[in-house]
Amino acid sequence: MASSKSGESYSASSSKRDMIARGVKKPNNIGTATFVGARALDPFLQYSILGQGLGNGLISRLGGEVLPQGPALITNSFLDTAIGLSPYRTILFAMSAGSMLKQNMTVLAYTQEEVTPQTGLVVGAFNAAMNSVNSLLFVCRQTSASTNGEHFPQSPLIVGSILYATGIAVELGSEVQRAVWKRDPANEGKVYEGGLFGLSRHVNYLGYTMWRGGYALAAGGWFWGAITAGFFAYDFTQRGIPVLQHYLEEKYGEQYDDYKQTVPYKFVPYVY
C-alpha cells in the first residue's frame, strides 16, 4: 500500500483535508436531497439580486452606486415575462442556473461516494456565496464588468461566456465519460485513463476552474475573474490534487503509477 511522502496513510493524513468521503460508497437520501435542494435555491437568489434589487441597499451603504438595468431581453416568448432581465443579466442568471443543473445532475446520476447533509449544506452555501459576490459586483457600477450601460455584448461577457461554456463541457464531459466506463463490471478495480482524462489526470478540476473564472469575469471584470481563477487553481494544485492523488495511489498502487507515466500532466494538459 502506497503512502504519502511523510509515510502516513491517506486516512491518517490527507483525508482530513478532503471534502469528499473517498471510498464510502453508499446512498444517503437525506444528504443528496439537502445537496440538490440547497443548490436549487441559488438561481432564485441570483435572480433576486440581478432583477429585484436584493443587495442594492448594501451597495449604497458601502458607498457604491447601483447600475441601472438595461432594456429587457426580447425573445417574443414566455421568457420575456418570466425573466424580464437585460440580455447581459439573463446570461449571468443562466450561468447560475447552468452550474446548479450540472452539479445536481452529477450528484443524482454519477456520484458514487456518500453525500452527507453537512456536505450538501456546505456546497450549497459556498456556491450561493460565490455566485452572490459575482451578482453584487455586477450590479455595482464601480465594480461591474459592464462599463457602458449594459450595451450588449462586451468583451468580459464574451470571453467569460466562452470560458464558462468550455469549462462546464470539460468538467461534465470528463465525469460522464468516466462514470459510463466505471459502470462496466469488466473495469472494476481499474484506473480510467481514457477520454479527457487522457489529457490531464484531473481535467475535471481544470474545467471547474475555467467556468468559475469565466463566470467571475463576465460579472466582475478582468481583475475579479483572474482572482477567482487563481484562487481555484491554487486550491486544486496545492490541496485538491495532492489529497486525491494520495488516495488513488493507495487504492490502485502500480496501476496509478503507470497512469502517471502515461499522462504526466496533473491539471493543465501539456503545461502542468
Coordinates of C-alpha atoms in Angstrom, one line a residue:
M1 CA 0.0 0.0 0.0
A2 CA 1.4 3.4 -1.0
S3 CA 1.6 6.3 1.4
S4 CA 2.4 9.9 1.4
K5 CA 6.0 11.3 1.4
S6 CA 5.7 11.6 5.2
G7 CA 4.9 7.9 5.4
E8 CA 1.4 8.4 6.7
S9 CA -1.6 6.7 5.1
Y10 CA -4.4 8.7 3.4
S11 CA -6.9 8.0 6.2
A12 CA -4.3 9.3 8.8
S13 CA -3.3 12.4 6.9
S14 CA -4.8 13.6 3.6
S15 CA -8.4 12.6 4.4
K16 CA -8.5 15.4 6.9
R17 CA -8.1 17.9 4.1
D18 CA -10.5 16.1 1.7
M19 CA -14.1 17.4 1.3
I20 CA -15.3 14.0 -0.1
A21 CA -15.8 10.8 1.7
R22 CA -13.5 8.8 -0.5
G23 CA -14.3 5.1 -0.7
V24 CA -17.6 5.5 1.2
K25 CA -20.0 4.3 -1.5
K26 CA -23.5 4.2 -0.1
P27 CA -26.7 6.2 -0.6
N28 CA -27.7 8.9 1.7
N29 CA -31.1 10.2 0.6
I30 CA -31.2 13.0 3.1
G31 CA -27.8 14.2 2.2
T32 CA -28.5 14.0 -1.5
A33 CA -31.8 15.9 -1.1
T34 CA -30.0 18.5 1.0
F35 CA -27.4 19.0 -1.7
V36 CA -29.9 19.2 -4.5
G37 CA -32.3 21.5 -2.6
A38 CA -29.5 23.8 -1.4
R39 CA -28.1 24.2 -5.0
A40 CA -31.6 24.6 -6.5
L41 CA -32.2 27.7 -4.3
D42 CA -29.2 29.6 -5.8
P43 CA -30.8 30.7 -9.1
F44 CA -33.7 32.3 -7.2
L45 CA -31.1 34.1 -5.0
Q46 CA -29.2 35.4 -8.0
Y47 CA -32.4 36.4 -9.8
S48 CA -33.4 38.5 -6.7
I49 CA -30.0 40.3 -6.8
L50 CA -29.9 40.8 -10.6
G51 CA -33.6 41.6 -11.2
Q52 CA -35.3 42.5 -7.9
G53 CA -32.8 44.8 -6.2
L54 CA -31.7 42.4 -3.4
G55 CA -28.4 43.8 -2.2
N56 CA -28.9 47.3 -3.6
G57 CA -29.1 48.7 0.0
L58 CA -25.9 47.1 0.9
I59 CA -24.2 48.5 -2.2
S60 CA -25.4 52.0 -1.3
R61 CA -24.4 51.7 2.4
L62 CA -20.9 50.8 1.2
G63 CA -20.7 53.9 -0.9
G64 CA -21.4 52.3 -4.2
E65 CA -23.8 53.2 -7.0
V66 CA -26.3 50.7 -8.3
L67 CA -26.0 50.0 -12.0
P68 CA -29.3 50.7 -13.8
Q69 CA -30.6 47.7 -15.6
G70 CA -30.6 47.8 -19.4
P71 CA -33.6 47.1 -21.6
A72 CA -35.1 43.7 -21.1
L73 CA -34.3 40.8 -23.4
I74 CA -36.9 40.4 -26.1
T75 CA -37.4 36.9 -27.5
N76 CA -41.2 37.0 -28.3
S77 CA -41.6 34.0 -26.0
F78 CA -42.7 33.3 -22.4
L79 CA -39.2 34.2 -21.3
D80 CA -39.9 37.9 -21.8
T81 CA -42.4 37.9 -18.9
A82 CA -40.9 35.0 -16.9
I83 CA -37.4 36.6 -16.6
G84 CA -37.6 40.2 -17.7
L85 CA -33.8 40.8 -17.4
S86 CA -31.5 42.6 -19.8
P87 CA -29.6 40.3 -22.1
Y88 CA -26.4 40.7 -20.0
R89 CA -28.2 39.8 -16.8
T90 CA -30.0 37.0 -18.4
I91 CA -26.7 35.3 -19.3
L92 CA -25.4 35.8 -15.7
F93 CA -28.6 34.3 -14.4
A94 CA -28.2 31.4 -16.9
M95 CA -24.7 30.8 -15.6
S96 CA -26.1 30.4 -12.1
A97 CA -28.8 28.0 -13.3
G98 CA -26.4 26.1 -15.5
S99 CA -23.9 25.4 -12.8
M100 CA -26.7 24.3 -10.5
L101 CA -28.1 21.9 -13.0
K102 CA -24.6 20.5 -13.8
Q103 CA -23.8 19.8 -10.1
N104 CA -27.2 18.4 -9.3
M105 CA -27.1 16.1 -12.3
T106 CA -23.7 14.9 -11.3
V107 CA -24.8 14.1 -7.7
L108 CA -28.0 12.4 -8.8
A109 CA -26.7 10.4 -11.8
Y110 CA -22.9 9.8 -11.4
T111 CA -21.6 10.4 -7.9
Q112 CA -20.8 7.1 -6.1
E113 CA -19.5 8.4 -2.8
E114 CA -21.9 9.2 0.1
V115 CA -23.2 12.8 0.2
T116 CA -23.8 13.8 3.8
P117 CA -26.3 16.5 4.8
Q118 CA -23.4 18.6 6.0
T119 CA -21.6 18.3 2.7
G120 CA -24.9 19.3 0.9
L121 CA -25.2 22.4 3.1
V122 CA -21.6 23.4 2.8
V123 CA -21.5 23.1 -1.0
G124 CA -24.9 24.9 -1.4
A125 CA -23.7 27.8 0.9
F126 CA -20.3 28.1 -0.8
N127 CA -21.8 28.2 -4.3
A128 CA -24.5 30.7 -3.2
A129 CA -21.8 32.9 -1.7
M130 CA -19.6 32.8 -4.7
N131 CA -22.4 33.5 -7.2
S132 CA -23.8 36.2 -5.0
V133 CA -20.5 38.0 -4.9
N134 CA -20.5 37.8 -8.7
S135 CA -24.0 39.3 -9.0
L136 CA -23.3 42.0 -6.5
L137 CA -20.1 43.0 -8.2
F138 CA -22.0 43.2 -11.5
V139 CA -24.9 45.4 -10.2
C140 CA -22.4 47.8 -8.5
R141 CA -21.4 50.4 -11.1
Q142 CA -17.9 50.8 -9.6
T143 CA -17.1 47.1 -9.9
S144 CA -19.3 45.9 -12.7
A145 CA -17.9 44.2 -15.8
S146 CA -20.4 46.3 -17.8
T147 CA -18.8 49.6 -18.5
N148 CA -21.2 51.1 -21.0
G149 CA -24.7 50.8 -19.5
E150 CA -25.2 47.1 -20.3
H151 CA -24.9 47.6 -24.0
F152 CA -24.5 44.1 -25.5
P153 CA -22.2 42.4 -25.9
Q154 CA -19.0 43.4 -24.1
S155 CA -15.5 41.8 -24.1
P156 CA -15.7 40.4 -20.5
L157 CA -19.0 38.8 -21.2
I158 CA -17.8 37.3 -24.5
V159 CA -14.6 35.9 -23.1
G160 CA -16.3 34.9 -19.8
S161 CA -19.1 33.1 -21.6
I162 CA -16.6 31.1 -23.7
L163 CA -14.6 30.1 -20.6
Y164 CA -17.8 29.2 -18.8
A165 CA -19.3 27.1 -21.5
T166 CA -15.9 25.3 -22.2
G167 CA -15.4 24.7 -18.5
I168 CA -18.8 23.2 -17.9
A169 CA -18.4 21.0 -21.0
V170 CA -14.9 19.8 -19.9
E171 CA -16.0 19.1 -16.3
L172 CA -19.3 17.4 -17.1
G173 CA -18.0 15.6 -20.2
S174 CA -15.0 14.1 -18.4
E175 CA -17.1 13.0 -15.4
V176 CA -19.7 11.4 -17.7
Q177 CA -17.0 9.6 -19.7
R178 CA -15.5 8.2 -16.5
A179 CA -18.9 7.2 -15.0
V180 CA -20.0 5.3 -18.1
W181 CA -16.7 3.4 -18.2
K182 CA -16.9 2.5 -14.5
R183 CA -20.3 1.0 -14.9
D184 CA -18.9 -1.8 -17.0
P185 CA -18.2 -4.7 -14.5
A186 CA -15.1 -5.6 -16.6
N187 CA -13.5 -2.3 -15.5
E188 CA -13.9 -2.8 -11.7
G189 CA -10.7 -2.1 -9.9
K190 CA -9.1 -0.4 -12.9
V191 CA -7.8 3.1 -13.4
Y192 CA -9.7 5.1 -16.0
E193 CA -7.2 6.6 -18.5
G194 CA -9.4 7.4 -21.4
G195 CA -11.4 10.4 -22.8
L196 CA -10.5 13.8 -21.4
F197 CA -8.7 12.1 -18.5
G198 CA -6.1 11.0 -21.2
L199 CA -5.1 14.7 -21.4
S200 CA -4.8 15.5 -17.7
R201 CA -5.3 13.3 -14.6
H202 CA -7.6 15.9 -13.0
V203 CA -9.1 17.6 -16.1
N204 CA -12.4 17.9 -14.3
Y205 CA -10.8 20.3 -11.8
L206 CA -9.5 22.3 -14.7
G207 CA -13.0 22.5 -16.1
Y208 CA -14.3 23.7 -12.8
T209 CA -11.6 26.4 -12.6
M210 CA -12.4 27.6 -16.1
W211 CA -16.2 28.0 -15.6
R212 CA -15.7 29.6 -12.2
G213 CA -13.2 32.1 -13.7
G214 CA -15.4 32.8 -16.7
Y215 CA -18.5 33.4 -14.6
A216 CA -16.5 35.8 -12.4
L217 CA -15.0 37.6 -15.4
A218 CA -18.4 38.1 -17.0
A219 CA -19.8 39.6 -13.8
G220 CA -16.9 41.5 -12.1
G221 CA -14.4 42.1 -14.9
W222 CA -10.9 41.0 -15.7
F223 CA -9.4 41.5 -12.2
W224 CA -12.1 39.6 -10.4
G225 CA -12.0 36.9 -13.0
A226 CA -8.3 36.5 -12.6
I227 CA -8.5 36.4 -8.8
T228 CA -11.2 33.8 -8.9
A229 CA -9.5 31.5 -11.4
G230 CA -6.2 32.0 -9.5
F231 CA -7.8 31.0 -6.2
F232 CA -9.3 27.8 -7.5
A233 CA -6.1 26.9 -9.4
Y234 CA -4.1 27.3 -6.2
D235 CA -6.5 25.3 -4.1
F236 CA -6.6 22.4 -6.6
T237 CA -2.9 22.3 -7.2
Q238 CA -1.9 22.7 -3.5
R239 CA -4.8 20.8 -1.8
G240 CA -7.3 19.1 -4.0
I241 CA -4.9 17.2 -6.4
P242 CA -2.3 16.1 -3.8
V243 CA -5.1 14.8 -1.5
L244 CA -6.9 12.9 -4.2
Q245 CA -3.6 11.6 -5.7
H246 CA -2.7 10.2 -2.3
Y247 CA -6.0 8.3 -2.1
L248 CA -5.6 7.0 -5.7
E249 CA -2.0 5.9 -5.1
E250 CA -3.1 3.8 -2.1
K251 CA -6.1 2.4 -3.9
Y252 CA -4.6 1.5 -7.3
G253 CA -0.9 1.1 -6.5
E254 CA 1.2 0.3 -9.6
Q255 CA -1.8 0.9 -11.9
Y256 CA -1.8 4.5 -10.8
D257 CA 1.9 4.8 -11.1
D258 CA 1.6 3.6 -14.7
Y259 CA -1.2 6.2 -15.3
K260 CA 1.1 9.0 -14.1
Q261 CA 3.7 7.9 -16.6
T262 CA 1.2 7.7 -19.4
V263 CA -0.5 11.0 -18.5
P264 CA 2.2 13.2 -16.8
Y265 CA 0.0 16.3 -16.5
K266 CA -1.9 16.8 -13.3
F267 CA -4.0 19.8 -14.2
V268 CA -3.5 21.7 -17.4
P269 CA -2.6 19.5 -20.4
Y270 CA 0.9 20.0 -21.8
V271 CA 1.6 22.6 -19.1
Y272 CA 1.3 21.2 -15.5

